[in-house]
């Protein structure tokens, strides 16, 4: 039985805690390990190590810092398959999905090596005669990330490479539900040989988060998780004077216009709703059928959903894995029950799906509600499972108002063959990640990532170009000689 350990000041170390959480294999429902619920003292050790390492690391030339990431990329490529398999085992997604996640994680390592261009400041001569002005970008100190369960490999790496390559030092707090993936990744971090204290990891639950939030030695935090937690993180960072970006939950609408090419669109519509068992902040959740596309869309979508093979993500041919935990499965089942109670029409029921040889796994099959009113709970709250609500709209305008009415604004998608409709959607949709004839507007390392409204609390989003602003401070120097 694995008991994961912290990585502090270049060493693997246990925690003094007496409290441990269980790590589950969602495919089998068996316990596969334990995670320490580390203490404020463990966090303090990590912060001290990171602070001690900061000055020397900050004075290391950016190109030299980037070279660590060139080396790390190679090490991650060598461990690629192993990381992907550890991820499937503890999170439940399919091996292909897991490989995709690890690939996107590595892309952030690659993109961060552009630090010598991305971090550069700017200057202007003669702001007054003989006087020159420079804006320098300098690293700030110690940053950290608090991760969610659904992308255990990738999410911390939306932040870590950029913070560290910019000259800051860093602490990762992985989700306690899936701590093994990041632990495997940190074996590569260790082999890479960063100076002691530059990159640290502390496992645990709320006590670790609260200790990070309150620690005066931490300058800023990135958070990804549910919106309720995101709001708490954002508020507390404001109180304690930390930089913060807090990415929250989602309720994404996928709009299908009457002129959509369903032959081309259907595969990515399906992946949007059922990829990663619906446990993606970019997953489709509400399928909006505009005008007379409704009948044929429903018929084809339901038939294709019924054919999806559910099972252990490590098995060949499986298209959808289990949910992450028994607790989360109960939550999703609760939403299905709620949909029935509220009067939506359950036209595909994924409850009680059986996977041969895996009686204890946390499986819920594709589930579809028809005749859903936008005011119903299943159409407005984040379910985070393979549960689809079909809602009808007269036209694009009405469909866009559904997005406006949502408290979230993470992603939205449109399927159409009309440039005018696509333009109107792009212009008006109240969500930050848009897909046009694309079911998942994926986070690309070299573009910013984060939502709007209740899906994002902060100013500067993840990765892209602006992340270098989040991790640096501007110093303006005016000189006359
Ligand atoms: P979560 O909010 O429950 O947990 C996220 C992290 O916060 C964990 O590390 C956990 O230990 C910590 N945490 C949880 N509750 C806390 C509390 N009360 N006090 C202090 N710390 C706390 O999120 P989750 O269930 O692990 O992840 C799923 C959620 O993440 C979904 O809502 C999903 O939409 C969202 N998500 C968003 C994005 C995005 O880019 N916007 C990406 C991935 C996931």
Short mmCIF file of C-alpha atoms and ligand atoms in Angstrom, two decimals:
data_model
loop_
_atom_site.label_atom_id
_atom_site.label_comp_id
_atom_site.label_asym_id
_atom_site.label_seq_id
_atom_site.Cartn_x
_atom_site.Cartn_y
_atom_site.Cartn_z
CA UNK A 1 0.00 0.00 0.00
CA UNK A 2 1.49 3.34 -1.07
CA UNK A 3 1.71 6.15 1.43
CA UNK A 4 2.70 9.27 -0.50
CA UNK A 5 5.28 11.65 0.92
CA UNK A 6 5.99 15.35 0.80
CA UNK A 7 8.90 16.82 -1.14
CA UNK A 8 10.49 19.66 0.79
CA UNK A 9 13.90 21.28 0.29
CA UNK A 10 14.93 18.66 -2.27
CA UNK A 11 14.06 15.68 -0.06
CA UNK A 12 11.22 13.21 0.32
CA UNK A 13 9.87 13.52 3.80
CA UNK A 14 7.00 12.22 5.91
CA UNK A 15 4.65 14.43 7.89
CA UNK A 16 4.30 14.49 11.67
CA UNK A 17 0.55 14.20 11.22
CA UNK A 18 -1.49 11.36 12.67
CA UNK A 19 -4.24 11.89 10.13
CA UNK A 20 -4.24 10.12 6.78
CA UNK A 21 -6.77 10.09 3.96
CA UNK A 22 -7.56 7.10 1.72
CA UNK A 23 -6.68 6.96 -1.96
CA UNK A 24 -9.14 4.93 -4.05
CA UNK A 25 -8.98 3.20 -7.40
CA UNK A 26 -12.28 4.36 -8.95
CA UNK A 27 -12.34 1.49 -11.45
CA UNK A 28 -12.36 -1.20 -8.76
CA UNK A 29 -13.53 0.74 -5.73
CA UNK A 30 -10.52 -0.51 -3.76
CA UNK A 31 -8.26 1.45 -1.50
CA UNK A 32 -4.79 1.76 -3.07
CA UNK A 33 -2.96 4.15 -0.81
CA UNK A 34 -2.88 6.78 1.86
CA UNK A 35 -2.18 10.49 1.84
CA UNK A 36 -0.90 12.43 4.86
CA UNK A 37 -3.07 15.33 5.93
CA UNK A 38 0.01 17.43 6.53
CA UNK A 39 0.08 20.15 9.15
CA UNK A 40 0.76 23.88 9.32
CA UNK A 41 4.23 22.93 10.52
CA UNK A 42 4.90 21.01 7.28
CA UNK A 43 3.72 24.02 5.28
CA UNK A 44 6.00 26.26 7.31
CA UNK A 45 8.99 24.00 6.55
CA UNK A 46 8.21 24.18 2.83
CA UNK A 47 7.79 27.96 2.92
CA UNK A 48 11.09 28.41 4.79
CA UNK A 49 12.88 26.19 2.27
CA UNK A 50 11.32 28.13 -0.61
CA UNK A 51 12.23 31.50 0.94
CA UNK A 52 15.81 30.40 1.62
CA UNK A 53 16.17 29.27 -1.99
CA UNK A 54 14.60 32.38 -3.46
CA UNK A 55 17.45 34.89 -3.66
CA UNK A 56 20.00 32.64 -5.32
CA UNK A 57 17.40 31.31 -7.74
CA UNK A 58 16.19 34.81 -8.53
CA UNK A 59 19.78 35.82 -9.37
CA UNK A 60 20.22 32.81 -11.69
CA UNK A 61 20.06 33.96 -15.34
CA UNK A 62 16.66 33.26 -16.91
CA UNK A 63 18.25 31.18 -19.66
CA UNK A 64 19.92 28.99 -17.04
CA UNK A 65 16.59 28.62 -15.26
CA UNK A 66 14.99 27.67 -18.57
CA UNK A 67 17.59 24.92 -19.09
CA UNK A 68 16.25 23.08 -16.05
CA UNK A 69 12.94 22.91 -17.88
CA UNK A 70 14.54 21.64 -21.10
CA UNK A 71 16.02 18.83 -19.02
CA UNK A 72 12.76 18.26 -17.17
CA UNK A 73 10.88 17.95 -20.45
CA UNK A 74 13.13 15.03 -21.43
CA UNK A 75 12.66 13.37 -18.04
CA UNK A 76 8.89 13.79 -18.29
CA UNK A 77 8.90 12.29 -21.80
CA UNK A 78 10.75 9.26 -20.41
CA UNK A 79 8.18 8.86 -17.61
CA UNK A 80 5.23 9.76 -19.85
CA UNK A 81 3.51 6.37 -19.96
CA UNK A 82 4.12 5.66 -16.32
CA UNK A 83 2.63 8.99 -15.21
CA UNK A 84 -0.39 8.43 -17.48
CA UNK A 85 -1.05 5.01 -15.95
CA UNK A 86 -0.71 6.17 -12.34
CA UNK A 87 -3.22 8.90 -13.23
CA UNK A 88 -5.78 6.46 -14.64
CA UNK A 89 -5.47 4.26 -11.61
CA UNK A 90 -6.30 6.94 -9.06
CA UNK A 91 -8.54 9.29 -11.08
CA UNK A 92 -10.38 6.91 -13.37
CA UNK A 93 -10.25 8.58 -16.80
CA UNK A 94 -9.29 6.48 -19.82
CA UNK A 95 -5.67 5.92 -20.78
CA UNK A 96 -6.07 8.01 -23.94
CA UNK A 97 -7.55 10.89 -21.95
CA UNK A 98 -4.77 10.55 -19.44
CA UNK A 99 -2.08 10.63 -22.13
CA UNK A 100 -3.72 13.76 -23.55
CA UNK A 101 -3.55 15.37 -20.11
CA UNK A 102 0.13 14.54 -19.63
CA UNK A 103 0.89 15.89 -23.11
CA UNK A 104 -0.82 19.21 -22.26
CA UNK A 105 1.09 19.34 -18.99
CA UNK A 106 4.41 18.98 -20.83
CA UNK A 107 3.39 21.72 -23.27
CA UNK A 108 3.42 24.12 -20.33
CA UNK A 109 6.99 23.09 -19.54
CA UNK A 110 7.88 23.76 -23.16
CA UNK A 111 6.10 27.12 -23.34
CA UNK A 112 7.72 28.32 -20.10
CA UNK A 113 11.18 28.01 -21.65
CA UNK A 114 10.35 31.15 -23.67
CA UNK A 115 11.00 33.14 -20.48
CA UNK A 116 13.77 35.25 -22.01
CA UNK A 117 11.22 36.81 -24.36
CA UNK A 118 8.09 36.54 -22.23
CA UNK A 119 9.54 38.05 -19.07
CA UNK A 120 11.33 40.98 -20.71
CA UNK A 121 10.37 44.50 -19.70
CA UNK A 122 10.42 47.62 -21.89
CA UNK A 123 12.06 51.02 -22.07
CA UNK A 124 11.85 54.47 -23.64
CA UNK A 125 14.64 57.00 -24.05
CA UNK A 126 14.12 60.71 -23.50
CA UNK A 127 10.93 60.75 -21.48
CA UNK A 128 12.36 64.23 -20.85
CA UNK A 129 15.53 65.44 -22.50
CA UNK A 130 18.43 63.21 -21.43
CA UNK A 131 16.23 61.13 -19.16
CA UNK A 132 15.51 57.45 -19.89
CA UNK A 133 12.88 55.17 -18.41
CA UNK A 134 12.87 51.39 -17.99
CA UNK A 135 10.19 48.99 -16.76
CA UNK A 136 11.90 45.90 -15.33
CA UNK A 137 10.04 42.72 -14.51
CA UNK A 138 11.29 41.05 -11.36
CA UNK A 139 10.28 37.80 -9.64
CA UNK A 140 8.25 38.28 -6.47
CA UNK A 141 9.09 35.44 -4.03
CA UNK A 142 7.19 32.30 -3.09
CA UNK A 143 4.07 31.12 -4.91
CA UNK A 144 1.90 28.03 -4.62
CA UNK A 145 -0.90 26.13 -6.29
CA UNK A 146 -3.88 24.29 -4.80
CA UNK A 147 -5.14 21.70 -7.26
CA UNK A 148 -8.45 19.94 -8.02
CA UNK A 149 -8.98 16.20 -8.46
CA UNK A 150 -9.90 16.06 -12.13
CA UNK A 151 -6.58 16.93 -13.80
CA UNK A 152 -4.02 15.73 -11.26
CA UNK A 153 -1.07 15.94 -13.65
CA UNK A 154 -1.80 19.03 -15.72
CA UNK A 155 -3.38 21.65 -13.48
CA UNK A 156 -0.42 22.35 -11.15
CA UNK A 157 1.71 22.72 -14.28
CA UNK A 158 -0.50 25.51 -15.63
CA UNK A 159 1.38 27.54 -13.02
CA UNK A 160 4.55 25.92 -11.65
CA UNK A 161 6.82 26.20 -14.74
CA UNK A 162 6.00 29.89 -15.28
CA UNK A 163 6.47 30.84 -11.63
CA UNK A 164 9.76 29.00 -11.31
CA UNK A 165 11.27 29.94 -14.67
CA UNK A 166 10.50 33.59 -13.78
CA UNK A 167 12.71 33.25 -10.71
CA UNK A 168 10.17 32.50 -7.98
CA UNK A 169 10.14 29.43 -5.77
CA UNK A 170 7.10 27.21 -5.45
CA UNK A 171 4.89 24.88 -3.39
CA UNK A 172 2.36 22.44 -4.87
CA UNK A 173 -0.62 21.19 -2.86
CA UNK A 174 -2.19 18.40 -4.97
CA UNK A 175 -5.77 17.29 -4.45
CA UNK A 176 -5.84 14.80 -1.59
CA UNK A 177 -8.10 12.59 -3.71
CA UNK A 178 -5.41 12.02 -6.36
CA UNK A 179 -1.98 12.63 -4.82
CA UNK A 180 -0.08 9.79 -6.53
CA UNK A 181 0.19 11.34 -10.00
CA UNK A 182 1.96 14.48 -8.81
CA UNK A 183 4.15 12.34 -6.56
CA UNK A 184 5.25 10.35 -9.64
CA UNK A 185 5.88 13.62 -11.51
CA UNK A 186 8.00 14.89 -8.64
CA UNK A 187 10.33 11.90 -9.09
CA UNK A 188 11.23 13.57 -12.39
CA UNK A 189 11.49 16.95 -10.63
CA UNK A 190 13.92 15.39 -8.16
CA UNK A 191 16.00 13.84 -10.93
CA UNK A 192 16.07 17.16 -12.75
CA UNK A 193 18.12 18.57 -9.87
CA UNK A 194 16.57 21.97 -9.20
CA UNK A 195 18.43 23.69 -6.34
CA UNK A 196 17.02 22.65 -2.95
CA UNK A 197 13.85 24.48 -1.95
CA UNK A 198 13.02 25.82 -5.43
CA UNK A 199 10.20 23.32 -6.04
CA UNK A 200 8.30 21.75 -3.12
CA UNK A 201 5.18 19.67 -2.60
CA UNK A 202 3.03 19.34 0.52
CA UNK A 203 0.17 16.84 0.51
CA UNK A 204 -2.97 17.26 2.52
CA UNK A 205 -6.38 18.72 2.89
CA UNK A 206 -7.94 21.92 4.23
CA UNK A 207 -5.35 22.44 6.98
CA UNK A 208 -2.63 22.68 4.36
CA UNK A 209 -4.68 25.12 2.29
CA UNK A 210 -5.47 27.27 5.31
CA UNK A 211 -1.83 27.28 6.38
CA UNK A 212 -0.82 28.39 2.87
CA UNK A 213 -3.48 31.09 2.87
CA UNK A 214 -2.32 32.47 6.22
CA UNK A 215 1.45 32.09 5.84
CA UNK A 216 3.12 35.50 5.55
CA UNK A 217 5.99 33.92 3.60
CA UNK A 218 3.79 33.11 0.60
CA UNK A 219 3.33 35.96 -1.89
CA UNK A 220 0.64 34.52 -4.11
CA UNK A 221 -1.56 31.53 -4.83
CA UNK A 222 -3.21 29.94 -7.81
CA UNK A 223 -6.28 27.84 -7.12
CA UNK A 224 -8.39 25.53 -9.27
CA UNK A 225 -11.50 23.81 -7.92
CA UNK A 226 -15.15 24.39 -7.08
CA UNK A 227 -16.49 27.94 -7.13
CA UNK A 228 -17.40 27.89 -3.44
CA UNK A 229 -13.80 27.07 -2.59
CA UNK A 230 -12.52 29.57 -5.19
CA UNK A 231 -14.49 32.38 -3.54
CA UNK A 232 -13.06 31.44 -0.13
CA UNK A 233 -9.50 31.40 -1.51
CA UNK A 234 -9.98 34.73 -3.29
CA UNK A 235 -11.45 36.41 -0.21
CA UNK A 236 -8.79 35.11 2.14
CA UNK A 237 -5.94 36.06 -0.18
CA UNK A 238 -7.37 39.57 -0.33
CA UNK A 239 -7.39 39.65 3.49
CA UNK A 240 -3.84 38.36 3.78
CA UNK A 241 -2.48 40.51 0.96
CA UNK A 242 -1.57 37.80 -1.52
CA UNK A 243 -1.77 37.79 -5.27
CA UNK A 244 -4.45 35.36 -6.33
CA UNK A 245 -6.06 33.72 -9.31
CA UNK A 246 -8.90 31.35 -8.41
CA UNK A 247 -10.44 29.23 -11.16
CA UNK A 248 -13.84 27.82 -10.24
CA UNK A 249 -16.59 25.53 -11.48
CA UNK A 250 -18.70 25.54 -14.61
CA UNK A 251 -22.02 24.85 -16.27
CA UNK A 252 -21.31 24.83 -19.97
CA UNK A 253 -23.86 25.20 -22.76
CA UNK A 254 -23.38 23.54 -26.11
CA UNK A 255 -25.62 25.10 -28.76
CA UNK A 256 -26.55 23.26 -31.94
CA UNK A 257 -28.00 25.38 -34.75
CA UNK A 258 -30.45 24.01 -37.35
CA UNK A 259 -27.74 24.38 -40.02
CA UNK A 260 -25.12 22.40 -38.07
CA UNK A 261 -23.35 19.55 -39.85
CA UNK A 262 -24.25 16.73 -37.47
CA UNK A 263 -22.19 14.12 -39.31
CA UNK A 264 -19.06 16.10 -38.62
CA UNK A 265 -20.13 17.52 -35.26
CA UNK A 266 -21.56 14.55 -33.39
CA UNK A 267 -18.27 12.87 -32.36
CA UNK A 268 -16.99 16.02 -30.65
CA UNK A 269 -20.42 16.77 -29.13
CA UNK A 270 -20.31 13.33 -27.50
CA UNK A 271 -16.75 13.81 -26.27
CA UNK A 272 -17.73 17.15 -24.80
CA UNK A 273 -20.39 15.60 -22.56
CA UNK A 274 -18.82 12.23 -21.74
CA UNK A 275 -15.04 12.78 -22.01
CA UNK A 276 -13.43 12.23 -18.58
CA UNK A 277 -16.91 11.06 -17.48
CA UNK A 278 -18.08 14.67 -17.56
CA UNK A 279 -15.53 15.60 -14.88
CA UNK A 280 -14.04 18.50 -16.82
CA UNK A 281 -14.57 22.18 -16.19
CA UNK A 282 -14.95 22.49 -19.98
CA UNK A 283 -17.44 19.62 -20.38
CA UNK A 284 -20.74 20.28 -22.07
CA UNK A 285 -23.59 20.02 -19.58
CA UNK A 286 -26.60 21.63 -21.26
CA UNK A 287 -27.32 20.66 -24.86
CA UNK A 288 -29.25 23.51 -26.44
CA UNK A 289 -31.17 22.45 -29.55
CA UNK A 290 -32.08 25.51 -31.63
CA UNK A 291 -35.24 25.42 -33.75
CA UNK A 292 -36.00 22.32 -35.78
CA UNK A 293 -32.65 20.55 -35.19
CA UNK A 294 -34.18 19.20 -31.96
CA UNK A 295 -35.72 15.92 -33.18
CA UNK A 296 -32.84 14.69 -35.30
CA UNK A 297 -30.21 15.87 -32.83
CA UNK A 298 -31.95 14.12 -29.96
CA UNK A 299 -32.38 10.88 -31.87
CA UNK A 300 -28.77 10.69 -33.02
CA UNK A 301 -27.29 11.92 -29.75
CA UNK A 302 -29.24 9.43 -27.62
CA UNK A 303 -28.39 6.49 -29.92
CA UNK A 304 -24.68 7.36 -29.88
CA UNK A 305 -24.71 7.92 -26.10
CA UNK A 306 -26.28 4.50 -25.55
CA UNK A 307 -23.42 2.88 -27.48
CA UNK A 308 -20.64 4.35 -25.31
CA UNK A 309 -18.56 1.66 -23.64
CA UNK A 310 -18.13 2.30 -19.93
CA UNK A 311 -15.40 0.54 -17.96
CA UNK A 312 -11.91 0.54 -16.46
CA UNK A 313 -9.92 3.28 -18.21
CA UNK A 314 -6.92 0.97 -18.57
CA UNK A 315 -8.88 -1.50 -20.71
CA UNK A 316 -8.67 -1.31 -24.48
CA UNK A 317 -11.85 -0.01 -26.14
CA UNK A 318 -13.30 1.65 -23.04
CA UNK A 319 -14.65 5.10 -23.93
CA UNK A 320 -15.72 6.35 -20.52
CA UNK A 321 -14.24 5.55 -17.12
CA UNK A 322 -15.76 5.73 -13.63
CA UNK A 323 -16.28 8.82 -11.48
CA UNK A 324 -13.50 9.71 -9.11
CA UNK A 325 -14.99 8.46 -5.83
CA UNK A 326 -17.96 6.81 -4.20
CA UNK A 327 -18.81 10.15 -2.61
CA UNK A 328 -18.81 11.95 -5.93
CA UNK A 329 -20.85 9.14 -7.51
CA UNK A 330 -23.49 9.62 -4.80
CA UNK A 331 -23.56 13.35 -5.56
CA UNK A 332 -24.10 12.74 -9.28
CA UNK A 333 -26.80 10.13 -8.56
CA UNK A 334 -28.44 12.70 -6.28
CA UNK A 335 -28.66 15.14 -9.19
CA UNK A 336 -30.25 12.50 -11.41
CA UNK A 337 -32.84 11.86 -8.71
CA UNK A 338 -33.42 15.60 -8.42
CA UNK A 339 -33.97 15.89 -12.18
CA UNK A 340 -36.63 13.18 -12.01
CA UNK A 341 -38.31 14.88 -9.05
CA UNK A 342 -38.32 18.24 -10.82
CA UNK A 343 -40.17 16.74 -13.75
CA UNK A 344 -37.51 16.48 -16.44
CA UNK A 345 -37.88 13.46 -18.71
CA UNK A 346 -35.16 10.85 -18.15
CA UNK A 347 -34.64 9.38 -21.63
CA UNK A 348 -31.34 7.61 -20.95
CA UNK A 349 -30.64 6.37 -17.43
CA UNK A 350 -27.01 5.69 -16.52
CA UNK A 351 -27.79 4.58 -12.99
CA UNK A 352 -27.03 1.00 -12.14
CA UNK A 353 -24.71 0.51 -15.10
CA UNK A 354 -22.81 -2.78 -14.66
CA UNK A 355 -19.21 -3.30 -15.67
CA UNK A 356 -18.25 -6.99 -15.81
CA UNK A 357 -15.55 -7.87 -13.32
CA UNK A 358 -15.71 -4.50 -11.54
CA UNK A 359 -18.62 -4.72 -9.09
CA UNK A 360 -17.21 -2.12 -6.70
CA UNK A 361 -16.27 0.59 -9.24
CA UNK A 362 -17.78 4.08 -9.19
CA UNK A 363 -19.60 3.87 -12.52
CA UNK A 364 -22.44 6.00 -13.86
CA UNK A 365 -23.37 5.58 -17.52
CA UNK A 366 -24.38 8.32 -19.98
CA UNK A 367 -27.56 9.95 -18.71
CA UNK A 368 -29.86 12.26 -20.67
CA UNK A 369 -32.76 14.40 -19.55
CA UNK A 370 -35.16 15.83 -22.11
CA UNK A 371 -37.77 18.56 -21.63
CA UNK A 372 -35.51 20.36 -19.19
CA UNK A 373 -36.53 23.81 -18.09
CA UNK A 374 -33.56 26.18 -17.63
CA UNK A 375 -34.76 26.96 -14.10
CA UNK A 376 -34.35 23.34 -12.96
CA UNK A 377 -31.48 22.41 -10.67
CA UNK A 378 -29.98 20.01 -13.21
CA UNK A 379 -29.82 22.83 -15.77
CA UNK A 380 -28.24 25.38 -13.46
CA UNK A 381 -25.92 23.64 -10.97
CA UNK A 382 -22.62 21.98 -11.80
CA UNK A 383 -23.10 18.19 -11.74
CA UNK A 384 -19.61 17.15 -12.88
CA UNK A 385 -20.69 13.81 -14.30
CA UNK A 386 -22.03 12.30 -17.53
CA UNK A 387 -25.47 13.87 -17.16
CA UNK A 388 -26.90 15.89 -20.07
CA UNK A 389 -29.85 18.29 -19.98
CA UNK A 390 -31.50 18.95 -23.33
CA UNK A 391 -33.05 22.41 -23.51
CA UNK A 392 -34.80 23.88 -26.54
CA UNK A 393 -34.33 27.41 -27.85
CA UNK A 394 -36.18 29.23 -30.62
CA UNK A 395 -33.09 30.94 -32.03
CA UNK A 396 -29.49 31.84 -31.26
CA UNK A 397 -30.55 34.90 -29.32
CA UNK A 398 -32.59 32.78 -26.91
CA UNK A 399 -29.72 30.29 -26.63
CA UNK A 400 -27.24 33.06 -25.78
CA UNK A 401 -29.60 34.32 -23.08
CA UNK A 402 -29.38 30.89 -21.42
CA UNK A 403 -25.63 31.42 -21.10
CA UNK A 404 -26.19 34.95 -19.77
CA UNK A 405 -28.54 33.54 -17.15
CA UNK A 406 -25.95 31.13 -15.77
CA UNK A 407 -23.94 32.09 -12.71
CA UNK A 408 -20.95 30.46 -14.41
CA UNK A 409 -19.03 31.51 -17.52
CA UNK A 410 -16.29 29.00 -18.10
CA UNK A 411 -16.97 27.66 -21.60
CA UNK A 412 -19.58 27.50 -24.34
CA UNK A 413 -19.72 25.84 -27.76
CA UNK A 414 -21.63 26.44 -30.97
CA UNK A 415 -22.23 24.06 -33.87
CA UNK A 416 -23.16 25.83 -37.10
CA UNK A 417 -22.25 26.22 -40.78
CA UNK A 418 -23.12 29.93 -40.69
CA UNK A 419 -20.33 32.48 -40.38
CA UNK A 420 -22.82 35.09 -39.21
CA UNK A 421 -24.04 32.88 -36.36
CA UNK A 422 -20.45 32.03 -35.43
CA UNK A 423 -19.56 35.71 -35.34
CA UNK A 424 -22.57 36.61 -33.22
CA UNK A 425 -21.72 33.79 -30.81
CA UNK A 426 -18.07 34.80 -30.51
CA UNK A 427 -19.06 38.43 -29.99
CA UNK A 428 -21.80 37.94 -27.42
CA UNK A 429 -21.39 34.67 -25.52
CA UNK A 430 -20.86 35.23 -21.79
CA UNK A 431 -18.17 32.60 -21.35
CA UNK A 432 -14.40 32.81 -21.62
CA UNK A 433 -13.47 29.64 -23.52
CA UNK A 434 -15.45 29.28 -26.74
CA UNK A 435 -15.58 26.38 -29.18
CA UNK A 436 -17.03 26.82 -32.67
CA UNK A 437 -17.63 23.37 -34.17
CA UNK A 438 -15.35 22.22 -31.34
CA UNK A 439 -16.75 20.50 -28.24
CA UNK A 440 -13.95 21.37 -25.82
CA UNK A 441 -12.15 24.71 -26.09
CA UNK A 442 -9.06 23.20 -24.47
CA UNK A 443 -6.47 25.04 -22.38
CA UNK A 444 -3.51 25.66 -24.69
CA UNK A 445 -0.28 26.51 -22.85
CA UNK A 446 0.45 29.52 -25.07
CA UNK A 447 -3.02 31.12 -24.62
CA UNK A 448 -4.60 32.30 -21.38
CA UNK A 449 -6.98 30.03 -19.52
CA UNK A 450 -9.76 30.81 -17.06
CA UNK A 451 -13.45 31.63 -17.00
CA UNK A 452 -15.77 34.57 -16.43
CA UNK A 453 -18.41 35.37 -13.80
CA UNK A 454 -18.62 32.69 -11.06
CA UNK A 455 -16.04 30.54 -12.86
CA UNK A 456 -13.10 32.84 -12.18
CA UNK A 457 -12.00 35.10 -9.36
CA UNK A 458 -8.98 37.24 -10.15
CA UNK A 459 -7.56 39.32 -12.96
CA UNK A 460 -4.71 37.52 -14.67
CA UNK A 461 -5.55 34.05 -15.97
CA UNK A 462 -3.52 30.85 -16.17
CA UNK A 463 -0.61 30.34 -18.62
CA UNK A 464 -0.54 32.17 -21.97
CA UNK A 465 1.39 35.45 -21.88
CA UNK A 466 -0.21 37.16 -18.89
CA UNK A 467 0.91 34.49 -16.43
CA UNK A 468 4.36 36.12 -16.60
CA UNK A 469 2.73 39.28 -15.24
CA UNK A 470 1.16 37.34 -12.39
CA UNK A 471 4.56 35.97 -11.39
CA UNK A 472 6.54 39.21 -11.72
CA UNK A 473 6.39 42.72 -10.37
CA UNK A 474 7.20 45.80 -12.43
CA UNK A 475 9.87 48.18 -11.24
CA UNK A 476 10.18 51.47 -13.08
CA UNK A 477 13.60 53.13 -13.20
CA UNK A 478 14.04 56.73 -14.41
CA UNK A 479 17.66 57.75 -15.02
CA UNK A 480 19.66 60.89 -15.83
CA UNK A 481 23.41 60.74 -16.16
P1 LIG B 1 -12.53 21.42 -4.58
O1 LIG B 1 -12.82 22.87 -4.54
O2 LIG B 1 -13.34 20.53 -3.73
O3 LIG B 1 -11.00 21.14 -4.14
C1 LIG B 1 -9.93 21.80 -4.77
C2 LIG B 1 -8.80 21.97 -3.78
O4 LIG B 1 -9.23 22.81 -2.71
C3 LIG B 1 -8.33 20.67 -3.16
O5 LIG B 1 -6.92 20.67 -3.17
C4 LIG B 1 -8.91 20.69 -1.75
O6 LIG B 1 -8.04 20.08 -0.82
C5 LIG B 1 -9.06 22.17 -1.46
N1 LIG B 1 -10.26 22.47 -0.67
C6 LIG B 1 -11.52 21.99 -0.88
N2 LIG B 1 -12.39 22.53 -0.01
C7 LIG B 1 -11.68 23.38 0.76
C8 LIG B 1 -12.01 24.24 1.86
N3 LIG B 1 -13.26 24.34 2.31
N4 LIG B 1 -11.02 24.94 2.42
C9 LIG B 1 -9.76 24.87 1.96
N5 LIG B 1 -9.38 24.07 0.94
C10 LIG B 1 -10.32 23.34 0.35
O7 LIG B 1 -12.58 20.98 -6.12
P2 LIG B 1 -12.54 19.48 -6.70
O8 LIG B 1 -13.83 18.81 -6.42
O9 LIG B 1 -11.26 18.82 -6.32
O10 LIG B 1 -12.43 19.79 -8.26
C11 LIG B 1 -13.54 19.85 -9.12
C12 LIG B 1 -13.94 21.28 -9.35
O11 LIG B 1 -12.86 21.98 -9.96
C13 LIG B 1 -15.11 21.44 -10.29
O12 LIG B 1 -15.96 22.43 -9.78
C14 LIG B 1 -14.48 21.90 -11.59
O13 LIG B 1 -15.31 22.65 -12.43
C15 LIG B 1 -13.34 22.72 -11.07
N6 LIG B 1 -12.29 22.86 -12.06
C16 LIG B 1 -12.16 24.07 -12.65
C17 LIG B 1 -11.20 24.25 -13.61
C18 LIG B 1 -11.06 25.58 -14.27
O14 LIG B 1 -10.13 25.74 -15.03
N7 LIG B 1 -11.93 26.53 -14.03
C19 LIG B 1 -10.35 23.20 -13.97
C20 LIG B 1 -10.50 21.98 -13.32
C21 LIG B 1 -11.48 21.82 -12.36
#
